[in-house]
Short mmCIF file of C-alpha atoms in Angstrom, two decimals:
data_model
loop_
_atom_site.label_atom_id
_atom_site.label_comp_id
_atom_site.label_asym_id
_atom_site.label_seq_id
_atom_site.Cartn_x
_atom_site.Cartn_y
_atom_site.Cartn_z
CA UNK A 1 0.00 0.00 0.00
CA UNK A 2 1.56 3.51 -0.97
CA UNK A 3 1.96 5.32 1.67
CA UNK A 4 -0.12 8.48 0.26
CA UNK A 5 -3.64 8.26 -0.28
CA UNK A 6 -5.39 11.32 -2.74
CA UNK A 7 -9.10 11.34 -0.46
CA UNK A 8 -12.06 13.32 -2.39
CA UNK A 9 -14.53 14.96 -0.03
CA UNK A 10 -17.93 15.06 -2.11
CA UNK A 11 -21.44 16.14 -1.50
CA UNK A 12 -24.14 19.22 -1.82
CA UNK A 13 -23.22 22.54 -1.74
CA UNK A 14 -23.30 23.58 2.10
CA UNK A 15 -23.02 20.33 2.96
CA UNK A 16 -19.66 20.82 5.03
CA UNK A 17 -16.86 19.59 2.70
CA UNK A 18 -14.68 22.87 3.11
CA UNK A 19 -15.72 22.66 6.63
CA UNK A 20 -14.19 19.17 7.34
CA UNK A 21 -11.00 19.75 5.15
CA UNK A 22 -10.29 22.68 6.99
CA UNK A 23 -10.61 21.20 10.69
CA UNK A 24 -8.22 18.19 9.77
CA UNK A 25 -5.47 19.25 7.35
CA UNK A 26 -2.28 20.44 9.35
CA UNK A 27 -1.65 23.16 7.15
CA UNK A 28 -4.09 25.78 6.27
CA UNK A 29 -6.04 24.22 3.51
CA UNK A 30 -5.64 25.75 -0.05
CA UNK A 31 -8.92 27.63 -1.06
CA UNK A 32 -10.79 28.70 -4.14
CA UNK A 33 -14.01 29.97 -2.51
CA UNK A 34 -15.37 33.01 -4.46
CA UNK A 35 -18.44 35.09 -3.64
CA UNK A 36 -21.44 33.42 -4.08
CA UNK A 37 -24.31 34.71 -5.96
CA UNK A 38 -26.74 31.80 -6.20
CA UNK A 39 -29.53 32.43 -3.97
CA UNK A 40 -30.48 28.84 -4.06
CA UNK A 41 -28.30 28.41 -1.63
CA UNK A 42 -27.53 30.85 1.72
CA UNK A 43 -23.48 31.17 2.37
CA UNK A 44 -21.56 34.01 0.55
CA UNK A 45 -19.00 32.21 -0.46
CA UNK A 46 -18.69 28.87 -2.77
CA UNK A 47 -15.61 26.65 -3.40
CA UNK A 48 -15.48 26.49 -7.57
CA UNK A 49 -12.26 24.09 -8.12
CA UNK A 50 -10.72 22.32 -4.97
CA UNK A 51 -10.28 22.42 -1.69
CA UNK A 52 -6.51 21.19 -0.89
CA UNK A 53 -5.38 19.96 2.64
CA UNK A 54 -2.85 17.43 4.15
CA UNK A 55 -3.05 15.42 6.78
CA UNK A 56 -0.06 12.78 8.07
CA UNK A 57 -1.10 9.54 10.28
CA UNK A 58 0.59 8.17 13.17
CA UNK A 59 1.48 5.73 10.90
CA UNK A 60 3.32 7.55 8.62
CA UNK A 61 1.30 7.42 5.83
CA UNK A 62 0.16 10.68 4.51
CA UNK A 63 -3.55 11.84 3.31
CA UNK A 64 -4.42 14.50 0.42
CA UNK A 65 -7.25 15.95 0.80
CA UNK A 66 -9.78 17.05 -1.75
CA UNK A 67 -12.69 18.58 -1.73
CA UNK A 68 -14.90 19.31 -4.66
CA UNK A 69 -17.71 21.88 -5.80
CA UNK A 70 -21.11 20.62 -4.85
CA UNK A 71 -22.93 22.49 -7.80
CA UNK A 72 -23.42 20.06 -10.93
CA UNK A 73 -22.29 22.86 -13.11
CA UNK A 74 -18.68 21.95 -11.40
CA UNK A 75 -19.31 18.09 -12.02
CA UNK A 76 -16.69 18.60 -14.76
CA UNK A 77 -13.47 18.82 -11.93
CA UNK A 78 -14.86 15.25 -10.22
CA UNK A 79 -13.29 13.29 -12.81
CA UNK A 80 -9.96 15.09 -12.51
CA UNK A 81 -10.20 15.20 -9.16
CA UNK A 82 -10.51 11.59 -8.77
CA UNK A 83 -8.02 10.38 -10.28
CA UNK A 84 -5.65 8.09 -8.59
CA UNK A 85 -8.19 9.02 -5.45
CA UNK A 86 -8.28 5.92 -2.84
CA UNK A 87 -11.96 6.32 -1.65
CA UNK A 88 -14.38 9.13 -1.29
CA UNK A 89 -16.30 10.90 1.18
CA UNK A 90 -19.92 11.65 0.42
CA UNK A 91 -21.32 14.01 2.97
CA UNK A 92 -25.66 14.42 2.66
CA UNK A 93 -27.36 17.03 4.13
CA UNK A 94 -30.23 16.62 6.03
CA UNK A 95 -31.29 20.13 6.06
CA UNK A 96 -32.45 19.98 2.17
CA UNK A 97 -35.74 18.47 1.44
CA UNK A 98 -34.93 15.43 -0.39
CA UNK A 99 -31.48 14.74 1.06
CA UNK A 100 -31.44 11.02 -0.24
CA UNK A 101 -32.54 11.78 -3.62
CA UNK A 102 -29.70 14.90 -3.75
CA UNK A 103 -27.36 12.03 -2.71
CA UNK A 104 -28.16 9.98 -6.03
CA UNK A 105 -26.56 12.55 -8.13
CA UNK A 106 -22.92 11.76 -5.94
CA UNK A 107 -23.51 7.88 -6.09
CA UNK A 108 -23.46 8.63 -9.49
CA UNK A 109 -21.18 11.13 -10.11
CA UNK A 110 -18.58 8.42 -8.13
CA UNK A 111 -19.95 5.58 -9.06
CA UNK A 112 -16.67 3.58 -9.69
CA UNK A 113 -15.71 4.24 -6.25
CA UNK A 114 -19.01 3.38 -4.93
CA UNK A 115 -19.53 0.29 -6.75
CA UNK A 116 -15.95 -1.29 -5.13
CA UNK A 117 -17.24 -0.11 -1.52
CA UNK A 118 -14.73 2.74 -1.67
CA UNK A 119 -16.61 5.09 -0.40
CA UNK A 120 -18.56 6.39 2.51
CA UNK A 121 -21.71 8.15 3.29
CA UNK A 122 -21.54 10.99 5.96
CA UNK A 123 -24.79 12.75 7.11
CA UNK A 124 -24.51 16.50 8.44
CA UNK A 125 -27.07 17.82 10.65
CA UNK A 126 -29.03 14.99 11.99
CA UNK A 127 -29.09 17.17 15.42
CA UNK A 128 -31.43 19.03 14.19
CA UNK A 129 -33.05 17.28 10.77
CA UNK A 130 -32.94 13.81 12.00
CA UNK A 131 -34.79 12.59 9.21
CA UNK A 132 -34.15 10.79 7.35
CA UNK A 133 -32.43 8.64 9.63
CA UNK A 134 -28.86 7.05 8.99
CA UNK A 135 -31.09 3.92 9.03
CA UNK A 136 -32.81 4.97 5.78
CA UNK A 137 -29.47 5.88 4.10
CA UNK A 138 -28.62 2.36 4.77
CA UNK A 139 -31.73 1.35 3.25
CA UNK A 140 -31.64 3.07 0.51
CA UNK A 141 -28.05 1.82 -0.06
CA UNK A 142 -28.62 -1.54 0.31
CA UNK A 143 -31.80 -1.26 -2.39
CA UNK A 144 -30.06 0.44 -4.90
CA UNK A 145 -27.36 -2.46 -4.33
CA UNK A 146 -24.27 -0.49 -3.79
CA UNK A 147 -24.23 -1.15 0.53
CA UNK A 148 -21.56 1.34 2.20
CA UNK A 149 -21.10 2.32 5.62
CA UNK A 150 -23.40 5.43 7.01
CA UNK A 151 -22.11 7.84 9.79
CA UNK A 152 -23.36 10.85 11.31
CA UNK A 153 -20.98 13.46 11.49
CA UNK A 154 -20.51 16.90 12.37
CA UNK A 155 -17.85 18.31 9.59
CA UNK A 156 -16.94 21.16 12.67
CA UNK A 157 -15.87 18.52 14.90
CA UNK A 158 -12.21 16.96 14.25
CA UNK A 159 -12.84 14.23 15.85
CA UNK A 160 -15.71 13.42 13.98
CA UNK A 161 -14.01 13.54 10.55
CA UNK A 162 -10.64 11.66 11.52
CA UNK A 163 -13.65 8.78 12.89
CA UNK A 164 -14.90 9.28 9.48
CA UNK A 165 -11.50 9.12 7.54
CA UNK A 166 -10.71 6.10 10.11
CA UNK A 167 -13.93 3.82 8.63
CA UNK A 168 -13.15 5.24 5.02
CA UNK A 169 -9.42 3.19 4.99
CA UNK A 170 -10.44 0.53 6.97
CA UNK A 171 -13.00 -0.25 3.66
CA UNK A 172 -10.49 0.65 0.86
CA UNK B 1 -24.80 37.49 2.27
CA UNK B 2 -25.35 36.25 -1.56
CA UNK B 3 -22.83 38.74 -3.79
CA UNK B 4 -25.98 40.83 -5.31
CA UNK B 5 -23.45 43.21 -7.52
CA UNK B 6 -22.96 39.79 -9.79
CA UNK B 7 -26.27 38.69 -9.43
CA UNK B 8 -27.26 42.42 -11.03
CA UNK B 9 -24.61 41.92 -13.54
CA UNK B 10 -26.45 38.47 -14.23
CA UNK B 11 -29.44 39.50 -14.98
CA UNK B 12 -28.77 43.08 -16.56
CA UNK B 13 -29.93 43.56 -20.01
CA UNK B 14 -27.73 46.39 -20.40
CA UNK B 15 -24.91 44.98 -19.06
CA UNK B 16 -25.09 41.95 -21.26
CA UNK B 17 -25.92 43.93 -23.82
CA UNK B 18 -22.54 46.04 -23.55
CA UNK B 19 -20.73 43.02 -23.41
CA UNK B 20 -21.30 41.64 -26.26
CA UNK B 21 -20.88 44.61 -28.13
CA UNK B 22 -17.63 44.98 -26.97
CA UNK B 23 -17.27 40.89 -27.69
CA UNK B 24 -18.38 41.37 -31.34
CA UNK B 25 -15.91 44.31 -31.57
CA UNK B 26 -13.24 42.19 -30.29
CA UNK B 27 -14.24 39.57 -33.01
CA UNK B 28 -14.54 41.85 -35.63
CA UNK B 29 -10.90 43.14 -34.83
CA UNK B 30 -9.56 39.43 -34.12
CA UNK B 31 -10.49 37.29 -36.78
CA UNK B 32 -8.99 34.71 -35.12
CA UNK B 33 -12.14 34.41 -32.01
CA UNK B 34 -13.66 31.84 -31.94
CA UNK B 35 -16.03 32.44 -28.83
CA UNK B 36 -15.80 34.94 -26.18
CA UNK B 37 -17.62 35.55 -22.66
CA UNK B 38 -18.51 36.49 -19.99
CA UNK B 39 -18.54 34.49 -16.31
CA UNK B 40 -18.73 35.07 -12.77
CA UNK B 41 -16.63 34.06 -10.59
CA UNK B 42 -18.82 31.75 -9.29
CA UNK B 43 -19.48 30.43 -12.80
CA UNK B 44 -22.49 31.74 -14.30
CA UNK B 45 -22.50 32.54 -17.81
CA UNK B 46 -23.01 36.47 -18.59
CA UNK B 47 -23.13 37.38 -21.89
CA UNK B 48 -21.50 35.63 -24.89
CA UNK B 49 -20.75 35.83 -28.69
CA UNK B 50 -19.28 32.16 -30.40
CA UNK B 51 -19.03 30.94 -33.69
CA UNK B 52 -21.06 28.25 -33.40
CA UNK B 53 -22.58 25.66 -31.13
CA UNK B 54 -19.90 23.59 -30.07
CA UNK B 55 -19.18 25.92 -26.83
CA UNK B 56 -21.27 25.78 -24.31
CA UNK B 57 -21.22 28.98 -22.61
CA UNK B 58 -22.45 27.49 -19.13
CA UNK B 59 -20.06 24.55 -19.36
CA UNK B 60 -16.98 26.80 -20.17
CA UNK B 61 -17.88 29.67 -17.56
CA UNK B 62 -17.80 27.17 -14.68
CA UNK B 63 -14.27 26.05 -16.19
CA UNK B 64 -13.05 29.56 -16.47
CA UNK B 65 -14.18 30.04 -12.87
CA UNK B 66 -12.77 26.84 -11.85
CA UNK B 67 -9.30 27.67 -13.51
CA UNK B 68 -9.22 31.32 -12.07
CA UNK B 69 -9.52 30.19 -8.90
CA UNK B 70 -7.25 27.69 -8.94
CA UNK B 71 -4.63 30.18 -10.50
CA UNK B 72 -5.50 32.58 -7.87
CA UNK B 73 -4.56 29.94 -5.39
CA UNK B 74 -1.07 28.83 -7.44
CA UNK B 75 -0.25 33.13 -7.11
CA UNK B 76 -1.13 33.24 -3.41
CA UNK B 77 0.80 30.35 -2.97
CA UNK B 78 3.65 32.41 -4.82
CA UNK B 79 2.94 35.45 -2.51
CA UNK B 80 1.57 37.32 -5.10
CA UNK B 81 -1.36 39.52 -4.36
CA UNK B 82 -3.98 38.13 -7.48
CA UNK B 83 -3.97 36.62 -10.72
CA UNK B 84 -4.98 39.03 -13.33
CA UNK B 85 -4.93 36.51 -16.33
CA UNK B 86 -4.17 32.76 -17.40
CA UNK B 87 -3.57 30.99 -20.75
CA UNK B 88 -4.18 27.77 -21.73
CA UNK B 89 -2.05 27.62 -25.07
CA UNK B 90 -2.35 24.91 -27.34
CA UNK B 91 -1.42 23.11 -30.46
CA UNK B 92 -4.89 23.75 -31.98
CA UNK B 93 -4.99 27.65 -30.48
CA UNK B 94 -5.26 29.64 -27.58
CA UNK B 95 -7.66 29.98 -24.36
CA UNK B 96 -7.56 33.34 -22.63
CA UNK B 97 -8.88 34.20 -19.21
CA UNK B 98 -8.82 37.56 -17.61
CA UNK B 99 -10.29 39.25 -14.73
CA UNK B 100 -12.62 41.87 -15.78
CA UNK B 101 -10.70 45.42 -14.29
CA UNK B 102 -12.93 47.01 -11.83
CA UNK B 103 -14.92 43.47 -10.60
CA UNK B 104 -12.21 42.36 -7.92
CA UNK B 105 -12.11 39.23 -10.07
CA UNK B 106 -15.70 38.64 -9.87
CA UNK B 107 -15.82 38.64 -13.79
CA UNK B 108 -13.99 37.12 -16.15
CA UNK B 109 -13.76 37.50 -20.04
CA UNK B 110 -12.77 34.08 -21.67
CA UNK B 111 -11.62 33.88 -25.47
CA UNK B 112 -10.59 31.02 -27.28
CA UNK B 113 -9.16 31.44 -30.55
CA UNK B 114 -7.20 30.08 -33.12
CA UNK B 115 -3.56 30.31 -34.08
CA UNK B 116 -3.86 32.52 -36.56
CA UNK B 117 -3.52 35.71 -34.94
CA UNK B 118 -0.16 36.71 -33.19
CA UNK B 119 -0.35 36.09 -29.40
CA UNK B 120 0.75 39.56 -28.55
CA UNK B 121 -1.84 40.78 -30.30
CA UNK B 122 -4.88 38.54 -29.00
CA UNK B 123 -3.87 39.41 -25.86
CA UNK B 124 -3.57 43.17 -26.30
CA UNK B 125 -7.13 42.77 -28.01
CA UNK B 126 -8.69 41.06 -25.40
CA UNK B 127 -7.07 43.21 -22.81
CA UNK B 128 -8.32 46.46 -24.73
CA UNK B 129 -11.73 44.55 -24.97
CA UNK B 130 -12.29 44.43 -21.16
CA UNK B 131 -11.40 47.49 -20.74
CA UNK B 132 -13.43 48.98 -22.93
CA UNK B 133 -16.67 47.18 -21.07
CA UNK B 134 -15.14 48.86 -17.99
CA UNK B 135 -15.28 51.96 -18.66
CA UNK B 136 -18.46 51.36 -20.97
CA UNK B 137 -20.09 50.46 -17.89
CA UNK B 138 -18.09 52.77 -15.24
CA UNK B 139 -16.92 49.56 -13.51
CA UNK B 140 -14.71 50.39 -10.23
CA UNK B 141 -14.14 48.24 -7.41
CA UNK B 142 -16.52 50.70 -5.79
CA UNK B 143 -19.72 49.66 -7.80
CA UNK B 144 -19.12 46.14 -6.77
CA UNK B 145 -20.67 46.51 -3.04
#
């Protein structure tokens, strides 16, 4: 096993991807957040390539980590970010009002990764949305035949993302 | 919160308008255009004049966002201050992207072109071409807020 590992951080717009990079890399993270004018969606800023950071395990392996635009007018950059990528992070949102069916268009958009259990399926904000329930992300999973492990998480907590990483290279 | 200077910019009929006046201009002086336009930084499309259908204005504003932003964060990395313009050259021609003077880099003007025209002086055009929308439109880091 090499002893870097290229890890994409995926998921809706708002859904915490920046937010998670940014409370695990070591060094501060490389940006390209611009101002955001989409009202569809209520933060005034927007990552539109990557999100860079690094993180380096007690094992001495080292992690890059990527995070993507959540907007599928960015889908474009997935591919190239993915390349050579050892698993992916999908983070839902519970806040938005189909959060499972905004989560199809990421089970597709990384479908190779999902389809050899690469990947894992974070939900933000269960606190307060807590349906649906990890439960029915496991469900849905399961029925659309592509089964991968379902955490909550809370992308502002460290310890909740290294957990998160943790489970994501135990299954790659 | 949302950045409602580009979203009036999006949706401006006279500011689109301008634009691709000064586009066609820019065409008419560059033979060489093949498509030219208009994005936000956030990558909406704006205003655009192409040859012909095989650019997708949406598509390529969200890559000339993308690629700004990414060059923005190669010159910070650099310690320079911003990144005023990046260029994609190729065997088949040349992709230009510049930050629109007066947006803070919350517009860019893309043009792709061909080889035919001296890259001195596709750059000099496209430079003259957003400047001329600048002042067209009085554009000063002032208006943008």
């Amino acid at each position: 096993m090499s002893s870097e590992h290229k890890i994409i951080f995926a998921g809706p717009t708002g859904a915490g991807k920046t937010t998670a990079i940014s409370q695990i890399s070591e060094k501060p993270p490389v940006s390209t957040d611009v101002a955001n004018s989409d009202l569809r969606y209520g933060k005034a800023t927007t990552t539109v390539a990557i999100d860079f950071g690094e993180l380096a395990l007690d094992g001495g392996e080292k992690l890059r980590l990527y995070g993507v635009p959540g907007q599928h007018r960015f889908s474009f950059i997935w591919e190239i970010a993915a390349r050579g990528a050892l698993g992916v992070i999908l983070i839902a949102d519970n806040t938005l009002e189909d959060p499972m069916e905004e989560l199809q268009f990421y089970l597709q958009g990384f479908d190779s990764f999902v389809q050899r259990g690469a990947a894992v399926v974070v939900v933000n904000r269960l606190e307060t949305h807590p349906y649906p329930a990890e439960e029915d992300y496991v469900k849905m999973l399961m029925d659309r035949g592509t089964p991968l492990p379902v955490m909550a998480c809370d992308p502002r907590k460290k310890d909740d993302v290294l957990t998160v990483l943790d489970v994501l290279l135990t299954v790659c | 919160m949302h950045d409602d200077s580009l979203r009036v910019w999006r949706e401006s009929p006279v500011f689109k308008a301008v634009c691709r006046a000064e586009m066609d201009e820019l065409r008419a002086s560059t033979p060489s255009v093949q498509a030219a336009i208009i994005a936000t930084a956030d990558g909406f499309d704006v205003a655009d004049v192409c040859s012909d259908k095989r650019y997708s204005p949406a598509r390529l504003s969200a890559m000339a966002s993308s690629m700004m932003a990414l060059a923005g964060a190669v010159a910070k990395e650099a310690d320079y201050p911003d990144c005023g313009s990046l260029i994609v050259e190729s065997s088949g021609g040349k992709t230009i992207m510049m930050s629109l003077p007066g947006t803070d880099g919350r517009l860019v003007l893309l043009v792709i072109a061909d080889n035919s025209t001296p890259f001195g002086m596709l750059l000099m055009n496209g430079r003259q071409c957003a400047h001329r929308i600048q002042q067209r439109l009085n554009l000063t880091s002032d208006s943008n807020n």
